[in-house]
mmCIF file of C-alpha atoms in Angstrom:
data_model
loop_
_atom_site.group_PDB
_atom_site.id
_atom_site.type_symbol
_atom_site.label_atom_id
_atom_site.label_comp_id
_atom_site.label_asym_id
_atom_site.label_seq_id
_atom_site.Cartn_x
_atom_site.Cartn_y
_atom_site.Cartn_z
ATOM 1 C CA MET A 1 -49.266 2.193 -31.686
ATOM 2 C CA SER A 2 -46.582 2.182 -34.368
ATOM 3 C CA ASP A 3 -49.122 3.318 -36.991
ATOM 4 C CA ILE A 4 -49.947 6.542 -35.097
ATOM 5 C CA GLN A 5 -47.924 9.539 -36.211
ATOM 6 C CA THR A 6 -46.214 11.497 -33.457
ATOM 7 C CA ALA A 7 -47.413 15.083 -33.115
ATOM 8 C CA PHE A 8 -44.857 17.708 -32.129
ATOM 9 C CA ILE A 9 -46.753 20.290 -30.068
ATOM 10 C CA THR A 10 -45.427 23.852 -29.982
ATOM 11 C CA THR A 11 -48.506 26.031 -29.294
ATOM 12 C CA THR A 12 -50.994 26.412 -26.459
ATOM 13 C CA ASP A 13 -53.950 25.761 -28.772
ATOM 14 C CA GLU A 14 -52.456 22.480 -29.991
ATOM 15 C CA LEU A 15 -51.753 21.427 -26.393
ATOM 16 C CA ALA A 16 -55.274 22.351 -25.241
ATOM 17 C CA ALA A 17 -56.833 20.285 -28.047
ATOM 18 C CA LEU A 18 -54.579 17.328 -27.244
ATOM 19 C CA CYS A 19 -55.340 17.455 -23.511
ATOM 20 C CA ALA A 20 -59.076 17.714 -24.215
ATOM 21 C CA ARG A 21 -58.902 14.460 -26.189
ATOM 22 C CA LEU A 22 -56.732 12.734 -23.608
ATOM 23 C CA SER A 23 -59.068 13.759 -20.771
ATOM 24 C CA THR A 24 -61.594 11.187 -22.055
ATOM 25 C CA GLU A 25 -59.089 8.315 -21.837
ATOM 26 C CA GLU A 26 -59.029 5.622 -19.158
ATOM 27 C CA PHE A 27 -55.290 6.106 -18.839
ATOM 28 C CA VAL A 28 -52.584 8.322 -20.331
ATOM 29 C CA THR A 29 -48.886 7.536 -20.400
ATOM 30 C CA VAL A 30 -46.577 10.387 -19.422
ATOM 31 C CA ASP A 31 -42.843 11.067 -19.477
ATOM 32 C CA THR A 32 -40.571 14.095 -19.497
ATOM 33 C CA GLU A 33 -37.166 15.080 -20.767
ATOM 34 C CA PHE A 34 -35.332 17.661 -18.691
ATOM 35 C CA MET A 35 -31.909 19.051 -17.899
ATOM 36 C CA ARG A 36 -30.539 19.428 -14.379
ATOM 37 C CA GLU A 37 -26.773 19.469 -14.685
ATOM 38 C CA ARG A 38 -26.493 23.247 -14.297
ATOM 39 C CA THR A 39 -29.523 24.056 -12.138
ATOM 40 C CA TYR A 40 -31.056 23.212 -8.773
ATOM 41 C CA TYR A 41 -34.527 22.920 -10.234
ATOM 42 C CA PRO A 42 -35.081 20.659 -13.246
ATOM 43 C CA GLU A 43 -35.372 22.552 -16.519
ATOM 44 C CA LEU A 44 -38.338 20.991 -18.327
ATOM 45 C CA CYS A 45 -37.661 20.519 -22.046
ATOM 46 C CA LEU A 46 -40.259 18.036 -23.329
ATOM 47 C CA VAL A 47 -43.429 16.353 -22.120
ATOM 48 C CA GLN A 48 -44.426 13.122 -23.855
ATOM 49 C CA LEU A 49 -48.070 11.991 -23.767
ATOM 50 C CA ALA A 50 -49.887 9.049 -25.321
ATOM 51 C CA GLY A 51 -53.489 7.899 -25.421
ATOM 52 C CA THR A 52 -55.372 5.363 -27.510
ATOM 53 C CA HIS A 53 -55.234 7.504 -30.666
ATOM 54 C CA ASP A 54 -52.625 10.153 -29.780
ATOM 55 C CA VAL A 55 -48.867 10.226 -29.399
ATOM 56 C CA ALA A 56 -47.435 13.674 -28.774
ATOM 57 C CA VAL A 57 -44.186 15.319 -27.805
ATOM 58 C CA VAL A 58 -44.791 18.745 -26.280
ATOM 59 C CA ASP A 59 -42.029 21.320 -26.611
ATOM 60 C CA ALA A 60 -42.111 22.858 -23.147
ATOM 61 C CA GLN A 61 -39.632 25.516 -24.281
ATOM 62 C CA ALA A 62 -41.529 26.629 -27.381
ATOM 63 C CA LYS A 63 -41.928 30.395 -27.505
ATOM 64 C CA GLY A 64 -45.217 31.535 -25.971
ATOM 65 C CA ILE A 65 -46.513 28.081 -25.034
ATOM 66 C CA ASP A 66 -48.636 27.884 -21.861
ATOM 67 C CA LEU A 67 -48.645 24.455 -20.222
ATOM 68 C CA ALA A 68 -51.792 25.157 -18.172
ATOM 69 C CA PRO A 69 -53.920 22.675 -20.222
ATOM 70 C CA LEU A 70 -51.470 19.963 -19.180
ATOM 71 C CA GLY A 71 -52.021 20.881 -15.535
ATOM 72 C CA VAL A 72 -55.781 20.475 -16.035
ATOM 73 C CA LEU A 73 -55.264 17.027 -17.560
ATOM 74 C CA LEU A 74 -52.948 15.896 -14.762
ATOM 75 C CA ALA A 75 -55.548 16.994 -12.202
ATOM 76 C CA LYS A 76 -58.290 14.796 -13.719
ATOM 77 C CA PRO A 77 -59.027 12.182 -11.028
ATOM 78 C CA ASP A 78 -60.704 9.720 -13.415
ATOM 79 C CA VAL A 79 -57.733 9.470 -15.798
ATOM 80 C CA VAL A 80 -54.835 7.268 -14.669
ATOM 81 C CA LYS A 81 -51.444 8.893 -15.316
ATOM 82 C CA VAL A 82 -48.941 6.145 -16.043
ATOM 83 C CA PHE A 83 -45.235 6.845 -15.509
ATOM 84 C CA HIS A 84 -42.121 4.732 -15.190
ATOM 85 C CA ALA A 85 -39.917 5.766 -12.247
ATOM 86 C CA CYS A 86 -42.082 8.827 -11.738
ATOM 87 C CA ARG A 87 -40.408 10.747 -8.928
ATOM 88 C CA GLN A 88 -38.451 13.271 -10.982
ATOM 89 C CA ASP A 89 -41.336 13.734 -13.417
ATOM 90 C CA VAL A 90 -43.800 14.325 -10.581
ATOM 91 C CA GLU A 91 -41.375 16.718 -8.878
ATOM 92 C CA ILE A 92 -41.374 18.822 -12.048
ATOM 93 C CA PHE A 93 -45.170 18.922 -12.217
ATOM 94 C CA LEU A 94 -45.433 19.737 -8.513
ATOM 95 C CA LEU A 95 -43.113 22.709 -9.010
ATOM 96 C CA MET A 96 -44.991 23.808 -12.112
ATOM 97 C CA PHE A 97 -48.612 23.338 -11.020
ATOM 98 C CA ASP A 98 -48.245 23.254 -7.222
ATOM 99 C CA ALA A 99 -49.971 19.862 -7.153
ATOM 100 C CA VAL A 100 -49.075 16.217 -7.610
ATOM 101 C CA PRO A 101 -50.829 14.628 -10.610
ATOM 102 C CA LEU A 102 -53.913 12.742 -9.465
ATOM 103 C CA ASN A 103 -54.285 8.981 -9.916
ATOM 104 C CA ILE A 104 -50.614 8.109 -10.479
ATOM 105 C CA PHE A 105 -49.451 4.657 -11.515
ATOM 106 C CA ASP A 106 -45.707 3.921 -11.547
ATOM 107 C CA THR A 107 -44.778 0.861 -13.607
ATOM 108 C CA GLN A 108 -41.387 0.544 -11.911
ATOM 109 C CA VAL A 109 -43.029 0.159 -8.502
ATOM 110 C CA ALA A 110 -45.706 -2.135 -9.911
ATOM 111 C CA ALA A 111 -43.015 -4.258 -11.554
ATOM 112 C CA MET A 112 -41.380 -4.817 -8.154
ATOM 113 C CA VAL A 113 -44.724 -6.074 -6.830
ATOM 114 C CA ALA A 114 -45.073 -8.291 -9.894
ATOM 115 C CA GLY A 115 -41.690 -9.942 -9.416
ATOM 116 C CA PHE A 116 -39.421 -8.117 -11.875
ATOM 117 C CA GLY A 117 -36.773 -7.324 -9.261
ATOM 118 C CA ASP A 118 -35.575 -4.148 -7.568
ATOM 119 C CA GLN A 119 -35.922 -0.920 -9.561
ATOM 120 C CA VAL A 120 -36.181 -2.652 -12.926
ATOM 121 C CA GLY A 121 -35.137 -0.395 -15.782
ATOM 122 C CA TYR A 122 -37.600 0.724 -18.434
ATOM 123 C CA ASP A 123 -35.671 -0.957 -21.268
ATOM 124 C CA ALA A 124 -35.671 -4.302 -19.454
ATOM 125 C CA LEU A 125 -39.366 -4.047 -18.625
ATOM 126 C CA VAL A 126 -40.287 -3.196 -22.219
ATOM 127 C CA GLN A 127 -38.310 -6.160 -23.492
ATOM 128 C CA ALA A 128 -39.795 -8.545 -20.899
ATOM 129 C CA LEU A 129 -43.422 -7.536 -21.408
ATOM 130 C CA THR A 130 -43.581 -6.474 -25.062
ATOM 131 C CA GLY A 131 -40.555 -8.006 -26.749
ATOM 132 C CA GLY A 132 -39.664 -4.521 -27.980
ATOM 133 C CA HIS A 133 -36.368 -2.689 -27.740
ATOM 134 C CA ILE A 134 -35.580 0.930 -26.903
ATOM 135 C CA ASP A 135 -33.081 2.719 -29.114
ATOM 136 C CA LYS A 136 -30.599 4.238 -26.669
ATOM 137 C CA ALA A 137 -28.809 6.437 -29.189
ATOM 138 C CA HIS A 138 -30.335 9.678 -27.908
ATOM 139 C CA ARG A 139 -30.419 8.915 -24.189
ATOM 140 C CA PHE A 140 -27.842 11.593 -23.411
ATOM 141 C CA SER A 141 -29.179 14.284 -25.732
ATOM 142 C CA ASP A 142 -29.132 17.916 -24.722
ATOM 143 C CA TRP A 143 -32.914 18.280 -24.685
ATOM 144 C CA SER A 144 -32.672 22.045 -24.227
ATOM 145 C CA ALA A 145 -30.944 22.500 -27.602
ATOM 146 C CA ARG A 146 -33.100 23.501 -30.561
ATOM 147 C CA PRO A 147 -33.976 22.442 -33.171
ATOM 148 C CA LEU A 148 -34.581 18.808 -32.222
ATOM 149 C CA THR A 149 -34.051 16.152 -34.868
ATOM 150 C CA LYS A 150 -36.802 13.761 -35.929
ATOM 151 C CA ALA A 151 -34.759 10.934 -34.391
ATOM 152 C CA GLN A 152 -34.757 12.724 -31.027
ATOM 153 C CA VAL A 153 -38.519 13.283 -31.174
ATOM 154 C CA ASP A 154 -39.094 9.627 -32.120
ATOM 155 C CA TYR A 155 -36.867 8.507 -29.250
ATOM 156 C CA ALA A 156 -38.816 10.658 -26.777
ATOM 157 C CA ALA A 157 -42.158 9.391 -28.097
ATOM 158 C CA ALA A 158 -41.082 5.751 -27.702
ATOM 159 C CA ASP A 159 -40.983 6.223 -23.944
ATOM 160 C CA VAL A 160 -44.769 6.626 -23.817
ATOM 161 C CA THR A 161 -45.843 4.334 -26.665
ATOM 162 C CA HIS A 162 -44.253 1.176 -25.242
ATOM 163 C CA LEU A 163 -45.428 2.232 -21.790
ATOM 164 C CA ARG A 164 -49.077 1.696 -22.735
ATOM 165 C CA THR A 165 -48.506 -1.997 -23.442
ATOM 166 C CA VAL A 166 -46.313 -2.342 -20.346
ATOM 167 C CA TYR A 167 -49.100 -0.880 -18.184
ATOM 168 C CA GLU A 168 -51.828 -3.102 -19.632
ATOM 169 C CA ARG A 169 -49.806 -6.285 -19.235
ATOM 170 C CA LEU A 170 -48.654 -5.387 -15.740
ATOM 171 C CA MET A 171 -52.254 -4.681 -14.699
ATOM 172 C CA ALA A 172 -53.397 -8.044 -16.062
ATOM 173 C CA ARG A 173 -50.629 -9.806 -14.170
ATOM 174 C CA LEU A 174 -51.355 -7.985 -10.918
ATOM 175 C CA ARG A 175 -55.073 -8.766 -11.130
ATOM 176 C CA VAL A 176 -54.403 -12.455 -11.684
ATOM 177 C CA ASP A 177 -52.010 -12.504 -8.711
ATOM 178 C CA GLY A 178 -54.458 -10.556 -6.518
ATOM 179 C CA ARG A 179 -51.963 -7.789 -5.827
ATOM 180 C CA MET A 180 -53.854 -4.671 -6.830
ATOM 181 C CA ASP A 181 -54.228 -3.674 -3.155
ATOM 182 C CA TRP A 182 -50.464 -3.969 -2.698
ATOM 183 C CA VAL A 183 -49.855 -1.634 -5.616
ATOM 184 C CA GLY A 184 -52.466 0.789 -4.293
ATOM 185 C CA GLN A 185 -50.588 1.138 -1.007
ATOM 186 C CA GLU A 186 -47.352 1.944 -2.856
ATOM 187 C CA MET A 187 -49.003 4.512 -5.127
ATOM 188 C CA ALA A 188 -50.441 6.335 -2.097
ATOM 189 C CA ALA A 189 -46.915 7.339 -1.050
ATOM 190 C CA LEU A 190 -46.237 8.704 -4.538
ATOM 191 C CA ALA A 191 -49.353 10.883 -4.273
ATOM 192 C CA ASP A 192 -48.014 12.686 -1.185
ATOM 193 C CA PRO A 193 -46.420 16.073 -2.036
ATOM 194 C CA ASP A 194 -44.042 15.681 0.919
ATOM 195 C CA THR A 195 -42.416 12.790 -0.959
ATOM 196 C CA TYR A 196 -40.945 15.344 -3.379
ATOM 197 C CA ARG A 197 -40.436 18.499 -1.342
ATOM 198 C CA VAL A 198 -37.053 19.129 0.241
ATOM 199 C CA ASN A 199 -37.084 20.425 3.805
ATOM 200 C CA PRO A 200 -33.916 22.540 4.206
ATOM 201 C CA GLU A 201 -33.972 21.957 7.972
ATOM 202 C CA ARG A 202 -33.441 18.248 7.354
ATOM 203 C CA ALA A 203 -30.824 18.607 4.629
ATOM 204 C CA TRP A 204 -28.051 17.738 7.094
ATOM 205 C CA GLU A 205 -29.428 14.202 7.444
ATOM 206 C CA ARG A 206 -27.932 13.173 4.098
ATOM 207 C CA LEU A 207 -24.421 13.991 5.346
ATOM 208 C CA LYS A 208 -22.102 11.442 6.915
ATOM 209 C CA LEU A 209 -21.311 13.053 10.249
ATOM 210 C CA ARG A 210 -18.630 12.104 12.738
ATOM 211 C CA THR A 211 -19.045 14.534 15.578
ATOM 212 C CA GLY A 212 -20.446 14.331 19.050
ATOM 213 C CA ASN A 213 -19.964 18.070 19.600
ATOM 214 C CA LYS A 214 -23.406 19.669 19.928
ATOM 215 C CA ARG A 215 -22.235 23.154 18.962
ATOM 216 C CA GLN A 216 -20.498 21.879 15.857
ATOM 217 C CA LEU A 217 -23.538 19.776 14.969
ATOM 218 C CA ALA A 218 -25.708 22.906 15.235
ATOM 219 C CA MET A 219 -23.433 24.675 12.775
ATOM 220 C CA ILE A 220 -23.494 21.712 10.399
ATOM 221 C CA GLN A 221 -27.287 21.716 10.474
ATOM 222 C CA ALA A 222 -27.406 25.459 9.903
ATOM 223 C CA ILE A 223 -24.898 25.375 7.035
ATOM 224 C CA ALA A 224 -26.696 22.477 5.327
ATOM 225 C CA ALA A 225 -30.024 24.328 5.566
ATOM 226 C CA TRP A 226 -28.381 27.503 4.267
ATOM 227 C CA ARG A 227 -26.878 25.610 1.311
ATOM 228 C CA GLU A 228 -30.288 24.221 0.339
ATOM 229 C CA ARG A 229 -31.981 27.626 0.428
ATOM 230 C CA GLU A 230 -29.092 29.421 -1.284
ATOM 231 C CA ALA A 231 -28.912 26.778 -4.036
ATOM 232 C CA GLN A 232 -32.644 27.235 -4.569
ATOM 233 C CA ARG A 233 -32.273 31.034 -4.655
ATOM 234 C CA ILE A 234 -29.457 30.992 -7.197
ATOM 235 C CA ASN A 235 -30.838 27.892 -8.932
ATOM 236 C CA ILE A 236 -27.597 25.947 -9.072
ATOM 237 C CA PRO A 237 -26.879 22.366 -7.930
ATOM 238 C CA ARG A 238 -26.184 22.255 -4.187
ATOM 239 C CA GLN A 239 -22.852 20.504 -4.754
ATOM 240 C CA ARG A 240 -21.688 23.341 -7.006
ATOM 241 C CA LEU A 241 -22.379 25.818 -4.228
ATOM 242 C CA VAL A 242 -20.690 23.924 -1.392
ATOM 243 C CA LYS A 243 -19.758 20.244 -1.510
ATOM 244 C CA ASP A 244 -20.949 17.801 1.152
ATOM 245 C CA GLU A 245 -17.469 17.263 2.552
ATOM 246 C CA GLN A 246 -16.916 21.004 2.918
ATOM 247 C CA ILE A 247 -19.837 21.477 5.320
ATOM 248 C CA PRO A 248 -18.311 19.798 8.411
ATOM 249 C CA GLU A 249 -14.962 21.403 7.586
ATOM 250 C CA ILE A 250 -16.498 24.888 7.559
ATOM 251 C CA ALA A 251 -18.367 24.099 10.776
ATOM 252 C CA ALA A 252 -15.147 23.002 12.463
ATOM 253 C CA LEU A 253 -13.406 26.176 11.285
ATOM 254 C CA ALA A 254 -16.349 28.339 12.464
ATOM 255 C CA PRO A 255 -15.156 31.409 10.557
ATOM 256 C CA GLU A 256 -16.252 34.879 11.632
ATOM 257 C CA THR A 257 -14.863 36.895 8.697
ATOM 258 C CA ALA A 258 -14.668 36.554 4.936
ATOM 259 C CA GLU A 259 -10.904 36.174 5.224
ATOM 260 C CA ALA A 260 -11.316 33.253 7.633
ATOM 261 C CA LEU A 261 -14.023 31.656 5.455
ATOM 262 C CA ALA A 262 -11.733 31.848 2.413
ATOM 263 C CA LYS A 263 -9.248 29.638 4.267
ATOM 264 C CA ALA A 264 -11.681 26.721 4.128
ATOM 265 C CA ARG A 265 -10.848 24.176 1.440
ATOM 266 C CA GLY A 266 -12.572 24.938 -1.854
ATOM 267 C CA ILE A 267 -13.844 28.392 -0.804
ATOM 268 C CA THR A 268 -12.573 31.301 -2.896
ATOM 269 C CA SER A 269 -12.118 34.826 -1.609
ATOM 270 C CA GLY A 270 -14.630 36.025 -4.196
ATOM 271 C CA PHE A 271 -17.267 33.673 -2.816
ATOM 272 C CA ALA A 272 -16.434 34.542 0.795
ATOM 273 C CA GLN A 273 -16.762 38.266 0.179
ATOM 274 C CA GLY A 274 -19.859 37.990 -2.019
ATOM 275 C CA LYS A 275 -23.544 37.772 -1.146
ATOM 276 C CA SER A 276 -23.499 34.002 -0.618
ATOM 277 C CA GLY A 277 -20.420 34.118 1.597
ATOM 278 C CA GLN A 278 -21.832 36.909 3.738
ATOM 279 C CA SER A 279 -25.128 35.087 4.231
ATOM 280 C CA LEU A 280 -23.203 31.928 5.162
ATOM 281 C CA LEU A 281 -21.188 33.852 7.771
ATOM 282 C CA ALA A 282 -24.449 35.196 9.240
ATOM 283 C CA VAL A 283 -25.818 31.653 9.545
ATOM 284 C CA ILE A 284 -22.634 30.467 11.260
ATOM 285 C CA ALA A 285 -22.754 33.400 13.685
ATOM 286 C CA ALA A 286 -26.373 32.604 14.574
ATOM 287 C CA ALA A 287 -25.522 28.953 15.232
ATOM 288 C CA LYS A 288 -22.566 29.982 17.419
ATOM 289 C CA ALA A 289 -24.882 32.231 19.444
ATOM 290 C CA LEU A 290 -27.507 29.538 20.150
ATOM 291 C CA PRO A 291 -28.163 28.995 23.868
ATOM 292 C CA GLU A 292 -26.910 25.692 25.217
ATOM 293 C CA GLY A 293 -30.460 24.446 25.703
ATOM 294 C CA ASP A 294 -31.290 24.966 22.014
ATOM 295 C CA LEU A 295 -28.419 22.898 20.681
ATOM 296 C CA PRO A 296 -29.266 19.616 18.944
ATOM 297 C CA ARG A 297 -28.655 16.360 20.704
ATOM 298 C CA ALA A 298 -25.523 14.636 19.456
ATOM 299 C CA ASP A 299 -25.853 10.863 19.411
ATOM 300 C CA LYS A 300 -23.133 9.131 21.353
ATOM 301 C CA PRO A 301 -21.196 6.546 19.404
ATOM 302 C CA ARG A 302 -22.243 3.002 20.200
ATOM 303 C CA ASP A 303 -19.682 0.676 21.737
ATOM 304 C CA THR A 304 -21.351 -2.311 20.096
ATOM 305 C CA PRO A 305 -22.845 -2.882 16.648
ATOM 306 C CA ARG A 306 -26.364 -1.591 16.143
ATOM 307 C CA ALA A 307 -27.630 -5.135 15.877
ATOM 308 C CA SER A 308 -26.234 -8.649 15.739
ATOM 309 C CA PRO A 309 -24.791 -9.036 12.233
ATOM 310 C CA ALA A 310 -25.664 -12.720 12.320
ATOM 311 C CA LEU A 311 -29.305 -12.032 13.176
ATOM 312 C CA VAL A 312 -29.527 -9.334 10.518
ATOM 313 C CA ALA A 313 -28.085 -11.770 7.975
ATOM 314 C CA LEU A 314 -30.567 -14.466 9.046
ATOM 315 C CA LEU A 315 -33.502 -12.082 8.672
ATOM 316 C CA LYS A 316 -32.264 -11.141 5.215
ATOM 317 C CA VAL A 317 -32.193 -14.824 4.259
ATOM 318 C CA LEU A 318 -35.811 -15.094 5.394
ATOM 319 C CA LEU A 319 -36.704 -11.961 3.448
ATOM 320 C CA ASN A 320 -35.107 -13.261 0.254
ATOM 321 C CA ALA A 321 -36.775 -16.638 0.735
ATOM 322 C CA VAL A 322 -40.311 -15.288 1.125
ATOM 323 C CA ALA A 323 -39.756 -12.742 -1.654
ATOM 324 C CA GLU A 324 -38.629 -15.536 -3.967
ATOM 325 C CA GLN A 325 -41.582 -17.696 -2.960
ATOM 326 C CA ASN A 326 -44.046 -14.864 -3.626
ATOM 327 C CA ASN A 327 -42.228 -13.496 -6.693
ATOM 328 C CA VAL A 328 -41.825 -9.964 -5.355
ATOM 329 C CA ALA A 329 -38.780 -7.711 -5.027
ATOM 330 C CA PRO A 330 -37.232 -8.043 -1.518
ATOM 331 C CA ARG A 331 -36.510 -4.305 -1.345
ATOM 332 C CA LEU A 332 -40.217 -3.578 -1.630
ATOM 333 C CA VAL A 333 -41.051 -5.859 1.299
ATOM 334 C CA ALA A 334 -38.482 -4.587 3.803
ATOM 335 C CA SER A 335 -35.597 -2.135 3.781
ATOM 336 C CA SER A 336 -32.231 -2.621 5.444
ATOM 337 C CA GLU A 337 -33.378 -0.218 8.166
ATOM 338 C CA ASP A 338 -36.533 -2.298 8.730
ATOM 339 C CA ILE A 339 -34.379 -5.413 9.138
ATOM 340 C CA GLU A 340 -31.970 -3.707 11.537
ATOM 341 C CA THR A 341 -34.715 -2.372 13.790
ATOM 342 C CA LEU A 342 -36.380 -5.791 13.873
ATOM 343 C CA ALA A 343 -33.063 -7.338 14.926
ATOM 344 C CA LEU A 344 -32.862 -4.761 17.721
ATOM 345 C CA GLY A 345 -36.326 -5.744 18.937
ATOM 346 C CA GLU A 346 -37.867 -2.419 17.857
ATOM 347 C CA ALA A 347 -41.189 -3.383 16.283
ATOM 348 C CA GLU A 348 -43.306 -0.259 16.755
ATOM 349 C CA GLY A 349 -43.951 1.601 13.526
ATOM 350 C CA ASN A 350 -41.917 -0.860 11.442
ATOM 351 C CA ALA A 351 -43.338 -0.918 7.903
ATOM 352 C CA ALA A 352 -42.284 -4.557 7.472
ATOM 353 C CA LEU A 353 -44.883 -5.559 10.077
ATOM 354 C CA GLU A 354 -47.800 -3.748 8.473
ATOM 355 C CA GLY A 355 -50.352 -4.782 5.844
ATOM 356 C CA TRP A 356 -49.318 -7.254 3.182
ATOM 357 C CA ARG A 357 -45.672 -6.943 4.231
ATOM 358 C CA GLY A 358 -46.527 -8.208 7.688
ATOM 359 C CA GLU A 359 -48.450 -11.139 6.275
ATOM 360 C CA MET A 360 -45.695 -12.096 3.864
ATOM 361 C CA PHE A 361 -42.612 -11.423 5.986
ATOM 362 C CA GLY A 362 -43.072 -9.510 9.237
ATOM 363 C CA ARG A 363 -44.890 -12.149 11.265
ATOM 364 C CA ASP A 364 -42.412 -14.844 10.311
ATOM 365 C CA ALA A 365 -39.549 -12.455 11.058
ATOM 366 C CA LEU A 366 -40.802 -12.055 14.632
ATOM 367 C CA ARG A 367 -41.263 -15.821 14.946
ATOM 368 C CA LEU A 368 -37.702 -16.347 13.687
ATOM 369 C CA ILE A 369 -36.389 -13.912 16.286
ATOM 370 C CA ARG A 370 -38.342 -15.728 19.017
ATOM 371 C CA GLY A 371 -36.955 -19.102 17.925
ATOM 372 C CA GLU A 372 -40.333 -20.464 16.863
ATOM 373 C CA ILE A 373 -39.194 -21.194 13.314
ATOM 374 C CA ALA A 374 -35.913 -22.038 11.621
ATOM 375 C CA LEU A 375 -34.623 -21.896 8.071
ATOM 376 C CA SER A 376 -33.546 -24.959 6.169
ATOM 377 C CA ALA A 377 -32.219 -25.637 2.694
ATOM 378 C CA GLN A 378 -34.441 -28.076 0.830
ATOM 379 C CA GLY A 379 -33.303 -28.720 -2.691
ATOM 380 C CA LYS A 380 -32.647 -25.387 -4.358
ATOM 381 C CA ARG A 381 -34.798 -23.303 -2.021
ATOM 382 C CA VAL A 382 -34.822 -22.086 1.557
ATOM 383 C CA LYS A 383 -37.789 -23.369 3.551
ATOM 384 C CA ILE A 384 -39.337 -22.299 6.859
ATOM 385 C CA VAL A 385 -39.335 -25.057 9.447
ATOM 386 C CA GLU A 386 -41.398 -25.077 12.640
ATOM 387 C CA VAL A 387 -39.337 -25.563 15.794
ATOM 388 C CA ALA A 388 -40.897 -28.349 17.867
ATOM 389 C CA GLY A 389 -42.332 -27.157 21.167
ATOM 390 C CA ARG A 390 -41.759 -23.463 20.394
ATOM 391 C CA GLY A 391 -44.829 -22.585 18.350
ATOM 392 C CA ASP A 392 -46.879 -21.587 21.399
ATOM 393 C CA ALA A 393 -44.007 -20.143 23.412
#
């Protein structure tokens, strides 16, 4: 596509005409450039689009531009929207159009199915499949600054031009290997809006907690939920509002006044006395007033490891062996949590036992746990060996 001139789109009419042409394509490659260092929500700066005869960089911040035609294009079910590592891009479109783009294809996920390793980078994938190279000179540009240079626009456009060849060659490889159904299962998760939406009530789960006190845990949960909502309201990064490590400290302090809140590490008196500080104090007071029966259950620390480290290690050897044999990224087949729960004998609902994952790894994992198979080094590879007399046990 090097002979196609990149269009720089700054008006609604230009965007509508572009999207009308692209709506007739079998697939369209899509990327975005955005800023998020100073805001909670991503600040969309550019949208890059490419079809068979079009390469365009859309200035999402151009005065008076309406991106509604883009929303119409993304909602076309018969046009595949090809991204690489799509989650942040899709999050932006979900916020903007209140819908996930239909018919998503993520080349990073597909590359894991096709044997390119865990979370392969776009540059590496372009080089492996096209022999091309991405100029990294403008990777850290301030995409909100105007005017943009021609070099910046060309850099942004390259993300979607190379992606067309990457997509076509990945698809050919997946068809030959008979793995289109595998990819389809992975893309279904990316089509779910809940994949991108943050539930403030579950924000506490990302924290590393060390308390068995139910009252304190209730305050931690309440403060974490408050931080998420307040960061959204003000539109600043959650860590700029209150850092992760401050949340359990504030909960332990359980302040009732602005003066007491200001004694917490990293909390200024101005914050404590302001609107955010007062709303935080109200949340803490509500958590302190919860009836005993409404407090969350605090998990008791285990006296023993969650699972046998040796068994977990053995299952990981099996995982790596079958992933190597089938040329697929191990991380896509089973997560560390999947392995741990298998080692604990908890099979129900384990993704590693379902569908193609179960056929490739899960069934043998259960057989390994039952002692029906063993692992042996043969040459440069690990092989599965049947244990005599145990196959029907």
